[in-house]
mmCIF file of C-alpha atoms and ligand atoms in Angstrom:
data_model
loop_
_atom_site.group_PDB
_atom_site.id
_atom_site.type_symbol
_atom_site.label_atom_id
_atom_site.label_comp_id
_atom_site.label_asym_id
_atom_site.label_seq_id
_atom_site.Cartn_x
_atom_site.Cartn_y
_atom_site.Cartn_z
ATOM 1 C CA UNK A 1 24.874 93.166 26.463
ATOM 2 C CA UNK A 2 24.522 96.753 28.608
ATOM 3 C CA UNK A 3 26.287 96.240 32.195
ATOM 4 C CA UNK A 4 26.035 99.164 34.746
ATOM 5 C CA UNK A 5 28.718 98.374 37.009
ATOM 6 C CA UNK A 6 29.538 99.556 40.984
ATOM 7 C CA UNK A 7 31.980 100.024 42.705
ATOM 8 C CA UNK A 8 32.188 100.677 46.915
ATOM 9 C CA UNK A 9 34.995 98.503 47.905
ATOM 10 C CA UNK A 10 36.953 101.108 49.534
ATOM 11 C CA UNK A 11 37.014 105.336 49.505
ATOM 12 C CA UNK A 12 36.147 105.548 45.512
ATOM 13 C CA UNK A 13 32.659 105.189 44.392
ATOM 14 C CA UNK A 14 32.654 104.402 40.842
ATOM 15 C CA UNK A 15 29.794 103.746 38.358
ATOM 16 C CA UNK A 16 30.501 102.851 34.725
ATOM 17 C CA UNK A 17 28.035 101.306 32.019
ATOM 18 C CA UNK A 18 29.660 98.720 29.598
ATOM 19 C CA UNK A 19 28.669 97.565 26.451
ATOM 20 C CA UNK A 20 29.721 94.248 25.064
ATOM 21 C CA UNK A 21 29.348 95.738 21.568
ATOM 22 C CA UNK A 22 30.250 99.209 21.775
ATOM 23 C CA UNK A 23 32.377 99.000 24.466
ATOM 24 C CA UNK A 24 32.433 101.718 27.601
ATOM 25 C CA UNK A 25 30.291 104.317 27.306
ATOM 26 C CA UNK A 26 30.277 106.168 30.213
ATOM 27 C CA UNK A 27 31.988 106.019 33.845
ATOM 28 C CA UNK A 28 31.790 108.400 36.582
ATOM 29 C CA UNK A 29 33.912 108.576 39.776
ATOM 30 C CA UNK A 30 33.504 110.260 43.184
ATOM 31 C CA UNK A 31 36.565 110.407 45.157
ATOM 32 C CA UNK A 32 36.710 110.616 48.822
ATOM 33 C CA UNK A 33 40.161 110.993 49.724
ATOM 34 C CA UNK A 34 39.776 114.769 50.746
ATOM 35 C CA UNK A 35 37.183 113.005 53.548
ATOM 36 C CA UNK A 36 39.786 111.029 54.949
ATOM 37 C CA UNK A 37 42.956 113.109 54.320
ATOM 38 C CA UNK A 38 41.924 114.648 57.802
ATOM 39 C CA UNK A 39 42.815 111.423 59.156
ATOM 40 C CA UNK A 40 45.589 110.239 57.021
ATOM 41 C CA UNK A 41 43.445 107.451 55.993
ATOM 42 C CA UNK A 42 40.232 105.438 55.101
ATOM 43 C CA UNK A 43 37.796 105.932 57.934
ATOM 44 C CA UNK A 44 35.629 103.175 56.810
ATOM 45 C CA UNK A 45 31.681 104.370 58.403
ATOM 46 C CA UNK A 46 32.521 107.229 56.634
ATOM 47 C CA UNK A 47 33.093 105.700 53.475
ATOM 48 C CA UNK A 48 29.837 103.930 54.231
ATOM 49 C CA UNK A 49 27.597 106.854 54.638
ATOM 50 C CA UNK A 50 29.323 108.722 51.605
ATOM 51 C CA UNK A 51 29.328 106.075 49.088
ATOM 52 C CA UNK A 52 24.958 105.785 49.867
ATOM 53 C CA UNK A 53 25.111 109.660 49.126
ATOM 54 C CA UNK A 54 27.028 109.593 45.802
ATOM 55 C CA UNK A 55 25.345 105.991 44.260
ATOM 56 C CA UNK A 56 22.177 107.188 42.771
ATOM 57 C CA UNK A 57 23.110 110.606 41.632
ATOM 58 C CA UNK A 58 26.201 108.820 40.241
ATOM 59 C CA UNK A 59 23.926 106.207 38.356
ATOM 60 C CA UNK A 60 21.764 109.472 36.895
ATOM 61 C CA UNK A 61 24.890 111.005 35.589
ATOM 62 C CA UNK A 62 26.152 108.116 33.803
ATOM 63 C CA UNK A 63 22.859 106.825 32.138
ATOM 64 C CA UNK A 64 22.508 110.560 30.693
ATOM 65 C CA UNK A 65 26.135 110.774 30.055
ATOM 66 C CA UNK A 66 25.617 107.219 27.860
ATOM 67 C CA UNK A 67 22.213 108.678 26.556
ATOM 68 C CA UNK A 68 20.763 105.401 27.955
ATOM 69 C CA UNK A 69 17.311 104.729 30.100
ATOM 70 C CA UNK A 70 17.056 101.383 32.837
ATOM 71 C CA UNK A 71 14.971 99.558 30.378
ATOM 72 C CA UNK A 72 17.750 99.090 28.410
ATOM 73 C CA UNK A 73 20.125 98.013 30.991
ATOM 74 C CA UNK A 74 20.818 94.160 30.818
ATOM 75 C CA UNK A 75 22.513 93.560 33.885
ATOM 76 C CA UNK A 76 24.379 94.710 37.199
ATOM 77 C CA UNK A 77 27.532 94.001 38.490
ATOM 78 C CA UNK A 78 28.919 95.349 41.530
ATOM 79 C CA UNK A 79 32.220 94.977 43.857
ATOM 80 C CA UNK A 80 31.068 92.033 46.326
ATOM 81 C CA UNK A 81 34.821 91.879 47.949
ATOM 82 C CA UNK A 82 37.616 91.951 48.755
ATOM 83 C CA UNK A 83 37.281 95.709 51.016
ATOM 84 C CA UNK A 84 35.763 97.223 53.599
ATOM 85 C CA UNK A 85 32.101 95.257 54.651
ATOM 86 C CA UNK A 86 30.182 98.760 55.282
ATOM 87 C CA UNK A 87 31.428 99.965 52.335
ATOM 88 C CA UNK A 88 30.769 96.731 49.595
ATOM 89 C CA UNK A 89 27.062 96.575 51.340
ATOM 90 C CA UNK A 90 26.511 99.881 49.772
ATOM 91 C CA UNK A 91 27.018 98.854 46.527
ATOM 92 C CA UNK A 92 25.873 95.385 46.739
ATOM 93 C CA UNK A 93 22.249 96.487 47.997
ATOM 94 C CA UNK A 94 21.740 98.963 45.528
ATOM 95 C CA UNK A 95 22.929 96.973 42.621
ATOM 96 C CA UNK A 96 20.071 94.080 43.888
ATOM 97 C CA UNK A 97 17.331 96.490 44.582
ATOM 98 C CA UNK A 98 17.554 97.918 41.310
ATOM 99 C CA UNK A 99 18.235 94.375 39.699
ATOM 100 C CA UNK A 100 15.013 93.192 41.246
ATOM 101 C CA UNK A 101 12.983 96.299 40.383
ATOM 102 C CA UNK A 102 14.259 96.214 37.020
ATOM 103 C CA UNK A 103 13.922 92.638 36.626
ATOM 104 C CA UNK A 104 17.195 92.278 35.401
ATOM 105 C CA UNK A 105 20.540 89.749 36.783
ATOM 106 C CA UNK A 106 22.988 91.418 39.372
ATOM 107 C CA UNK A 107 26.260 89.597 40.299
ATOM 108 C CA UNK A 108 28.763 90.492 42.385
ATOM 109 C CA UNK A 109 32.423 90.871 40.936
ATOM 110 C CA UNK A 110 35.650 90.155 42.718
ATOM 111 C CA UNK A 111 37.291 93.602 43.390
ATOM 112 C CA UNK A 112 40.955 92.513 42.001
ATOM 113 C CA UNK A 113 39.385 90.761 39.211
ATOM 114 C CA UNK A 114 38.366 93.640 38.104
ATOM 115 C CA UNK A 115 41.362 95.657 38.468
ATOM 116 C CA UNK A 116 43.235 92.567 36.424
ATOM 117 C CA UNK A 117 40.879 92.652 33.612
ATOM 118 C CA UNK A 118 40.989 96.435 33.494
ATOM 119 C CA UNK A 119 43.765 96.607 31.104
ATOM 120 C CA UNK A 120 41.500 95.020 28.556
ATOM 121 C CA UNK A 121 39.472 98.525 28.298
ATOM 122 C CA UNK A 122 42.420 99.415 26.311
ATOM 123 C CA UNK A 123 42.974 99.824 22.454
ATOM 124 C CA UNK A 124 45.413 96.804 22.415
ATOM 125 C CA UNK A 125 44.141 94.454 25.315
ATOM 126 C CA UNK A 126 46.703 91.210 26.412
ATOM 127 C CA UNK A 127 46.105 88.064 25.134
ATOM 128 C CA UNK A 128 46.227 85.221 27.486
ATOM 129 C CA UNK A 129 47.793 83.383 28.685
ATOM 130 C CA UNK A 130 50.211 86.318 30.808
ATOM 131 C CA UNK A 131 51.473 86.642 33.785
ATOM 132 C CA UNK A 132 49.726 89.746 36.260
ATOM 133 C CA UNK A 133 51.291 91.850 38.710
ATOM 134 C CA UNK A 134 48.572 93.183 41.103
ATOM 135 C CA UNK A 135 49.788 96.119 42.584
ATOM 136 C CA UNK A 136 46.926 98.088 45.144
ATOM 137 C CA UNK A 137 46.558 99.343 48.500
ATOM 138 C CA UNK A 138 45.467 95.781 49.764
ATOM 139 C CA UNK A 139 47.025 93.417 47.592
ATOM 140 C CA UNK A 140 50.636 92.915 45.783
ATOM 141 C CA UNK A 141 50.494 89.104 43.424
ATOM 142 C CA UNK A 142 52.268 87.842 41.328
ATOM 143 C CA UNK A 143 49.584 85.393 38.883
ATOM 144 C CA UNK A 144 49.560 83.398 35.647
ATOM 145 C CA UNK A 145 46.392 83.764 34.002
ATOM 146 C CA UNK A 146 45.351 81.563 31.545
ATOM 147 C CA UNK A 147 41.435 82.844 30.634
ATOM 148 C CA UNK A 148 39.336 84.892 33.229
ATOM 149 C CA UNK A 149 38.594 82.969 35.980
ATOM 150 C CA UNK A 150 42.056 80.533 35.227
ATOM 151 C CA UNK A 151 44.003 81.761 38.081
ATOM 152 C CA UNK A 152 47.059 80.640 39.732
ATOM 153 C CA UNK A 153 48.955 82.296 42.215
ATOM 154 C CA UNK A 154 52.483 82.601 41.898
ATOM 155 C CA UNK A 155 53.494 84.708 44.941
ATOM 156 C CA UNK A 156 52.507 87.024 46.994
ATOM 157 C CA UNK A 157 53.094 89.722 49.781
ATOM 158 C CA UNK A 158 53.920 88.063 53.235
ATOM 159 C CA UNK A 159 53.172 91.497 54.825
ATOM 160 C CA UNK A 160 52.349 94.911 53.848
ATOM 161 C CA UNK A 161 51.035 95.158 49.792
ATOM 162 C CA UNK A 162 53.338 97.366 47.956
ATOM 163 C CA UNK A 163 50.520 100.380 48.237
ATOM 164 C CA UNK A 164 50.420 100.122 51.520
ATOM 165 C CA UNK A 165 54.267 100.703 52.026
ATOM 166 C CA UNK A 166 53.665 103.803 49.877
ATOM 167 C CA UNK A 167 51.359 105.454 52.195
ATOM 168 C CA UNK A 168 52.786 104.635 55.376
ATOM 169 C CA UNK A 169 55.807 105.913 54.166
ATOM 170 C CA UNK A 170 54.666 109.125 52.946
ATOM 171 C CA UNK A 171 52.567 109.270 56.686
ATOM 172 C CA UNK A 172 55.391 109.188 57.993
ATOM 173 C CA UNK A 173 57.198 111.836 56.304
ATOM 174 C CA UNK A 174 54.211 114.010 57.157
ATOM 175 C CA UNK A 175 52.898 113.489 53.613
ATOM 176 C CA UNK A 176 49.098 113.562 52.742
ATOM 177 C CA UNK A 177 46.751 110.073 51.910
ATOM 178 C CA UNK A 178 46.858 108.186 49.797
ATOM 179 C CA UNK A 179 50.703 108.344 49.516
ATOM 180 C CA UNK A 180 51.810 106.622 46.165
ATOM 181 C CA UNK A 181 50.866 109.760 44.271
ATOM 182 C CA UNK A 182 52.892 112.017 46.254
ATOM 183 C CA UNK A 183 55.956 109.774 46.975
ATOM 184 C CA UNK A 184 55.975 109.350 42.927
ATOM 185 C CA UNK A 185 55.667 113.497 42.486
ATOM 186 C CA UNK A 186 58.331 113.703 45.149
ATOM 187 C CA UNK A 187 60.791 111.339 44.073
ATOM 188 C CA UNK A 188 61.088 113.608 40.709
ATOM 189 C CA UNK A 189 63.143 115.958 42.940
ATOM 190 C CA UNK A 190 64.947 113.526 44.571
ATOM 191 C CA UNK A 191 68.817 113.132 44.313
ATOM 192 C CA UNK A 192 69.692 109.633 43.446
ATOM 193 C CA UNK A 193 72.100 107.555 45.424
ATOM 194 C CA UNK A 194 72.334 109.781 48.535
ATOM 195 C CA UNK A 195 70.278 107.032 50.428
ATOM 196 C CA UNK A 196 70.123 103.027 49.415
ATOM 197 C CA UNK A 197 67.357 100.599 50.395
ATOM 198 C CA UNK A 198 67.329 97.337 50.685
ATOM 199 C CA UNK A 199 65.747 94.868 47.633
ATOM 200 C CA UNK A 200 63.722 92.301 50.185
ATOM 201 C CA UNK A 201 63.554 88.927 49.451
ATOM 202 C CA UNK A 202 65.866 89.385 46.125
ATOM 203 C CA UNK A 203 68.935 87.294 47.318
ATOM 204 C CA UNK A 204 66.751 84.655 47.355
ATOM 205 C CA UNK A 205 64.416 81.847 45.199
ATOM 206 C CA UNK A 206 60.953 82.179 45.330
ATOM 207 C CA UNK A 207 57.998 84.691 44.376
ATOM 208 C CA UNK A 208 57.061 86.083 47.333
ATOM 209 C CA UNK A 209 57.716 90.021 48.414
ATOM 210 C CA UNK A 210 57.747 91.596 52.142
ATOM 211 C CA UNK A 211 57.771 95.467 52.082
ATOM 212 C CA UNK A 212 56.956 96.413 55.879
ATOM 213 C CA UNK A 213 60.859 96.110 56.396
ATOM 214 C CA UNK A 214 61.139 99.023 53.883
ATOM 215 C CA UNK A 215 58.623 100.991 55.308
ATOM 216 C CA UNK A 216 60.587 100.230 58.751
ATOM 217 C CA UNK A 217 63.879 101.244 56.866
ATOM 218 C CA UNK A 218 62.109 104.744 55.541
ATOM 219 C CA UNK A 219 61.461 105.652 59.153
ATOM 220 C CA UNK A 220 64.567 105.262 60.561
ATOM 221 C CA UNK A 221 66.089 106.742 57.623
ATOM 222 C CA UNK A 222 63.734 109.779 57.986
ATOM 223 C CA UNK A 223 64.238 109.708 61.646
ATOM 224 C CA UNK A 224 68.470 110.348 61.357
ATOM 225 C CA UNK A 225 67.839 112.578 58.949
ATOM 226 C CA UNK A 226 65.514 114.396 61.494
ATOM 227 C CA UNK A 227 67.779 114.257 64.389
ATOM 228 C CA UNK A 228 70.636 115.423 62.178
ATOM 229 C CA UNK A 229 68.212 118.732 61.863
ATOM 230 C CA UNK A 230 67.396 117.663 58.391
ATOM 231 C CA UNK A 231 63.702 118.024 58.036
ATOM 232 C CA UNK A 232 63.470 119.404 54.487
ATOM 233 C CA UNK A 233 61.402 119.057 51.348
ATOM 234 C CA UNK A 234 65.081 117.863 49.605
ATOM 235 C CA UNK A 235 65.314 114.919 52.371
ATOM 236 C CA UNK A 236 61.563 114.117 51.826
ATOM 237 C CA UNK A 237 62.329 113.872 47.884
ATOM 238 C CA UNK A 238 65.679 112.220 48.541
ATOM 239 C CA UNK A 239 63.880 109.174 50.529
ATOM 240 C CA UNK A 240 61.189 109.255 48.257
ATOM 241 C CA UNK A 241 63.354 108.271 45.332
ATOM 242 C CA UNK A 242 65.400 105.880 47.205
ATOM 243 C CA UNK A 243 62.138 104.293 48.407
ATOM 244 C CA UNK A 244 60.439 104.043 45.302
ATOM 245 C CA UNK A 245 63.776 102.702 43.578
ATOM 246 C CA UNK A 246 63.805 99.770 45.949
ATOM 247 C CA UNK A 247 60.183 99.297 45.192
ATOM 248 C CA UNK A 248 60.314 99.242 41.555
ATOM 249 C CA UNK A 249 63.661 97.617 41.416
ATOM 250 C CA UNK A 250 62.115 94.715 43.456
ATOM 251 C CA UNK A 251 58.965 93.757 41.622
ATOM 252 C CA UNK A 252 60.768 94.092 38.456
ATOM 253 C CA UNK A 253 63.414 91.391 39.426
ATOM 254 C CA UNK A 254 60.235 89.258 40.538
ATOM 255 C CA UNK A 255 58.354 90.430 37.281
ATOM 256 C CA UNK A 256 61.169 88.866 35.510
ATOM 257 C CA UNK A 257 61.023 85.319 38.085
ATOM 258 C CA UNK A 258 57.781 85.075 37.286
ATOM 259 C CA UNK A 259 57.597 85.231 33.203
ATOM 260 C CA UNK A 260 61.059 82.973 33.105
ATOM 261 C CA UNK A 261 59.202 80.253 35.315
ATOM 262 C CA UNK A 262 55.784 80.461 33.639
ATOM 263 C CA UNK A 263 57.627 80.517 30.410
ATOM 264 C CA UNK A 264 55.608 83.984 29.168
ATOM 265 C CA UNK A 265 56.304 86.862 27.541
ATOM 266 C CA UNK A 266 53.721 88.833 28.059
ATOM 267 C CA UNK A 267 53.254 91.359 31.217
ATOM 268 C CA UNK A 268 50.120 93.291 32.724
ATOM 269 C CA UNK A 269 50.048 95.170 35.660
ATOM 270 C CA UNK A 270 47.233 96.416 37.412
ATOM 271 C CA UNK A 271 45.928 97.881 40.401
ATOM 272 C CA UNK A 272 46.651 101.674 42.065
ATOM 273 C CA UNK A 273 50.683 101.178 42.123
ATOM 274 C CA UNK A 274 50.434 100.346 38.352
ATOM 275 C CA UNK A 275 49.811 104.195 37.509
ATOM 276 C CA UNK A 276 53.618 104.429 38.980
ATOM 277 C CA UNK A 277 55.229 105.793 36.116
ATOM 278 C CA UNK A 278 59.008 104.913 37.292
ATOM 279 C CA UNK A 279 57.478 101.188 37.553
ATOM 280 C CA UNK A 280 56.262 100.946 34.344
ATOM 281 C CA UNK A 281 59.589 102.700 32.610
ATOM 282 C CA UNK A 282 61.130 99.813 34.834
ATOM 283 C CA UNK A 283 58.631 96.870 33.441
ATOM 284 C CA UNK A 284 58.952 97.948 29.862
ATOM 285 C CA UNK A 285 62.376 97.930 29.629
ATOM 286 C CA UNK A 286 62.635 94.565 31.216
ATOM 287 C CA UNK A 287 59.692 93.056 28.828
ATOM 288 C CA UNK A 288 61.771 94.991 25.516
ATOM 289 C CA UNK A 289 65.117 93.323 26.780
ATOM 290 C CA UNK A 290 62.951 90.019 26.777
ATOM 291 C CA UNK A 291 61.172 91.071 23.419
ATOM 292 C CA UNK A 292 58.257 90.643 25.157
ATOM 293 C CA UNK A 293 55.583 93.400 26.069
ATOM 294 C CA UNK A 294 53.920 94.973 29.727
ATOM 295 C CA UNK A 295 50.373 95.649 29.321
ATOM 296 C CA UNK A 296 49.020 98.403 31.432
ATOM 297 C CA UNK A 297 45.678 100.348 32.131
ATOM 298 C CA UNK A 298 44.837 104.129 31.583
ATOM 299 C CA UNK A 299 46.008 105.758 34.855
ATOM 300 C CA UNK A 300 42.573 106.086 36.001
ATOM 301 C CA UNK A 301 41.243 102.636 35.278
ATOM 302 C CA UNK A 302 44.571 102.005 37.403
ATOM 303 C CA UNK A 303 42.835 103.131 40.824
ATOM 304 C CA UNK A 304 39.703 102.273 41.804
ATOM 305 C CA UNK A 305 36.756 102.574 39.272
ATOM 306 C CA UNK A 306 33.732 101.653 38.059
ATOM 307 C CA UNK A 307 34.198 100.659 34.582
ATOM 308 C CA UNK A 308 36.558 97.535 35.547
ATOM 309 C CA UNK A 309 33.777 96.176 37.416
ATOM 310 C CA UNK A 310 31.545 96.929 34.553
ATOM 311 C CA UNK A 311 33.625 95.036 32.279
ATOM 312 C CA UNK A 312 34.678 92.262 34.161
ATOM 313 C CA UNK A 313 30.378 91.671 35.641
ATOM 314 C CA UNK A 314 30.202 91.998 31.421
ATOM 315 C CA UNK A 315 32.171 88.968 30.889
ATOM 316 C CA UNK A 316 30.609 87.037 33.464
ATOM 317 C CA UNK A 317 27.046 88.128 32.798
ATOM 318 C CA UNK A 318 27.623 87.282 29.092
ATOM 319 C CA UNK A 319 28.737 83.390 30.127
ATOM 320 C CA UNK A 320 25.485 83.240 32.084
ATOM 321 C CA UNK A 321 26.560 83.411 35.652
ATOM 322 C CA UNK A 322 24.185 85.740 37.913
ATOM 323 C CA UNK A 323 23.081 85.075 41.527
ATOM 324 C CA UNK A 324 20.276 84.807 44.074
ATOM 325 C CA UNK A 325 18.509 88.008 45.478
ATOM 326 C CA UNK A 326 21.185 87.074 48.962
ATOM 327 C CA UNK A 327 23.131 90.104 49.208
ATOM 328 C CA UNK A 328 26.241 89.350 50.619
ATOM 329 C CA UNK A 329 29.629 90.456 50.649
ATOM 330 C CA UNK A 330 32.988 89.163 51.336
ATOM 331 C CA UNK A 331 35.772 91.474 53.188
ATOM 332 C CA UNK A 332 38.525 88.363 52.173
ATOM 333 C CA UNK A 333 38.333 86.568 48.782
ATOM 334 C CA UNK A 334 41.244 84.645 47.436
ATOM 335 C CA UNK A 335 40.684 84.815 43.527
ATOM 336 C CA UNK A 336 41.403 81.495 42.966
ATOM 337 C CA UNK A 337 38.087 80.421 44.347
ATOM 338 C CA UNK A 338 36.415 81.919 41.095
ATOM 339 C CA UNK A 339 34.791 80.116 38.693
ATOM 340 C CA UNK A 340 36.046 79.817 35.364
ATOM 341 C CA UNK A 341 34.545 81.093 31.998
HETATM 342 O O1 KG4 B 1 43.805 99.888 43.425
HETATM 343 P P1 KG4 B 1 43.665 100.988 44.390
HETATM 344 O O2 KG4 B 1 43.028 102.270 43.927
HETATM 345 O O3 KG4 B 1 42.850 100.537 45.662
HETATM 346 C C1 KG4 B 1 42.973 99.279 46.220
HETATM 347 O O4 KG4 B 1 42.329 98.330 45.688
HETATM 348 O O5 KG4 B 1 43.741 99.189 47.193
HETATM 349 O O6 KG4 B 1 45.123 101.278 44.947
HETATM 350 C C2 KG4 B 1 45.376 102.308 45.832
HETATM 351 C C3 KG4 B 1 46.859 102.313 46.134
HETATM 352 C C4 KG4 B 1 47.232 103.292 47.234
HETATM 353 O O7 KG4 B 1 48.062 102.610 48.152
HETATM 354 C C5 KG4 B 1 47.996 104.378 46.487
HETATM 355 O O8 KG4 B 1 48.977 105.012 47.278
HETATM 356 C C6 KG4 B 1 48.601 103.601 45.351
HETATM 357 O O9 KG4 B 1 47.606 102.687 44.972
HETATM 358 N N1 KG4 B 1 48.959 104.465 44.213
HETATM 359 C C7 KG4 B 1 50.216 104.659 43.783
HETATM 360 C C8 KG4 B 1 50.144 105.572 42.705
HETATM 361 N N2 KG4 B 1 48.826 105.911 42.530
HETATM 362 C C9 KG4 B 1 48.122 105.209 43.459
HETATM 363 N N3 KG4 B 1 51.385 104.143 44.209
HETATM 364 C C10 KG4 B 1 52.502 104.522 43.577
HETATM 365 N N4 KG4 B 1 52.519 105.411 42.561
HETATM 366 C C11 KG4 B 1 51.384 105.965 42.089
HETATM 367 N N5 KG4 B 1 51.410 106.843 41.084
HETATM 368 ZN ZN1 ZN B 2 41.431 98.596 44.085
#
């Protein structure tokens, strides 16, 4: 089966078409983050109007990449939430108005879904049952997964997702969008142990993380550092490091919860903080101490793209589920309220 997949959920439009035979054969991304750097984040009517300007020459580019035509196309599967509204209509109207022309099934994929499955593009792809780490700019979870669609949530952020605490952190520092990237590049430089952050919510049971109070501890950190006439790159690397320790230290100790109560073995991380090299270092020594392994995507099948949707519509498409012409769109989706395989 031949899946074009889109994605518009946020500032990345990303088209991919997957094959359940040959596998991927050809994604392209446009990135809009030097839109919104201006801004120091997603300005979402302008992610709107950009993502209808970059869809259909996107689409060209990928079926001539893949050597493909439409006719041949079995299937579309597009982002239908969780993200920004304006945005996901983009993609969801454009994935049903060439479904309907084409006279093929569209159906609308669950944005973290697809980030989760991503890691399954890859040459040795988890077996379930594991345990996921979702790790994006919206969304830090902790979930045992048992087949797609066999979800359960294990924990979750109470606050800000562990992206998010990355670029308000680096905002703050005067650093440009998104911030993860340049926090990570950053922290290379930075001396370890001038500053120490807190580990929320480690001295305690449960699965849950909070991160604003580390964002909170970064500015006032920042701030005396500031006042003390201390405005330098070396200060900006120094917190960077100490932020991104207490980051990585803290979902590895819940990584770790998580696999001991589900009784697994068998890691995968996913989403935009997953590219975070020092986090995956982190995970893997954890999961070798264990003898058990971390499972992680390509660092651009990390972020935002259109070949997880692809993949994940793929699966779906395959067991038969497609929906109505109704294009509709969800900006909140918990993902256990998907259907199972
Ligand atoms: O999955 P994603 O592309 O979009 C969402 O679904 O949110 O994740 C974007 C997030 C941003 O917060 C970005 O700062 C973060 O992932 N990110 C990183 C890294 N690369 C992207 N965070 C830490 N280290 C990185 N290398
Ligand atoms: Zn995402």
């Amino acid at each position: 089966m031949l899946v074009l997949g889109l994605e518009t959920s946020c500032d990345e439009t990303g088209v991919a078409l997957y094959d359940s035979e040959r596998g991927l054969l050809a994604d392209a991304l446009f990135s809009q983050i030097d839109l919104h750097r201006a801004y120091g984040g997603v300005v979402p009517e302008l992610a709107s109007r950009d993502h209808v300007k970059r869809m259909l020459p996107l689409i060209r580019q990928v079926l001539a990449e893949a050597g493909c035509v439409p006719t041949e196309i079995d299937g579309i599967a597009y982002t239908a939430g969780p993200g920004l509204v304006g945005a996901l209509l983009v993609g969801a109207s454009c994935a049903q108005a060439l479904a309907f022309a084409w006279g093929i099934p569209a159906l609308g994929v669950h944005h973290m879904e697809g980030h989760l499955l991503a890691p399954m593009l890859e040459s040795q792809p988890p077996q379930f049952p594991f345990v996921a780490l979702l790790v994006s700019g919206g969304h830090t979870q902790l979930i045992r997964v048992d087949g797609i669609g066999q979800y359960e949530l294990l924990g979750e952020t109470l606050d800000d997702a562990a992206g998010e605490a990355f670029d308000k952190t680096a905002k703050m520092m005067g650093l440009n969008y998104p911030g993860g990237p340049e926090i990570s590049r950053l922290a290379t430089q930075g001396v370890g142990g001038r500053f120490v952050f807190p580990r929320p919510m480690c001295d305690r049971p449960g699965l849950d993380f909070s991160f604003s109070g580390l964002k909170t501890f970064a500015l006032n950190t920042w701030q005396q550092c500031v006042s003390a006439g201390d405005d330098s790159e070396q200060a900006r690397c120094d917190i960077s490091l100490a932020f991104q320790q207490a980051v990585v230290e803290t979902l590895t100790i819940k990584c770790k919860r998580a696999l001991k109560q589900a009784g697994l073995k068998r890691l995968v991380i996913a989403g935009g903080v997953s590219a975070n090299k020092a986090l995956r270092t982190s995970l893997e020594k954890m999961l070798g101490d264990m003898k058990g392994d971390v499972y992680y995507a390509r660092p651009e099948f990390c972020t935002d793209n259109g070949a997880m949707i692809a993949f994940a519509g793929c699966q779906r498409l395959q067991a038969g589920q497609h929906e109505s012409l109704a294009i509709s769109v969800q900006a909140r989706w918990p993902m256990e309220q998907l259907a199972p395989l």
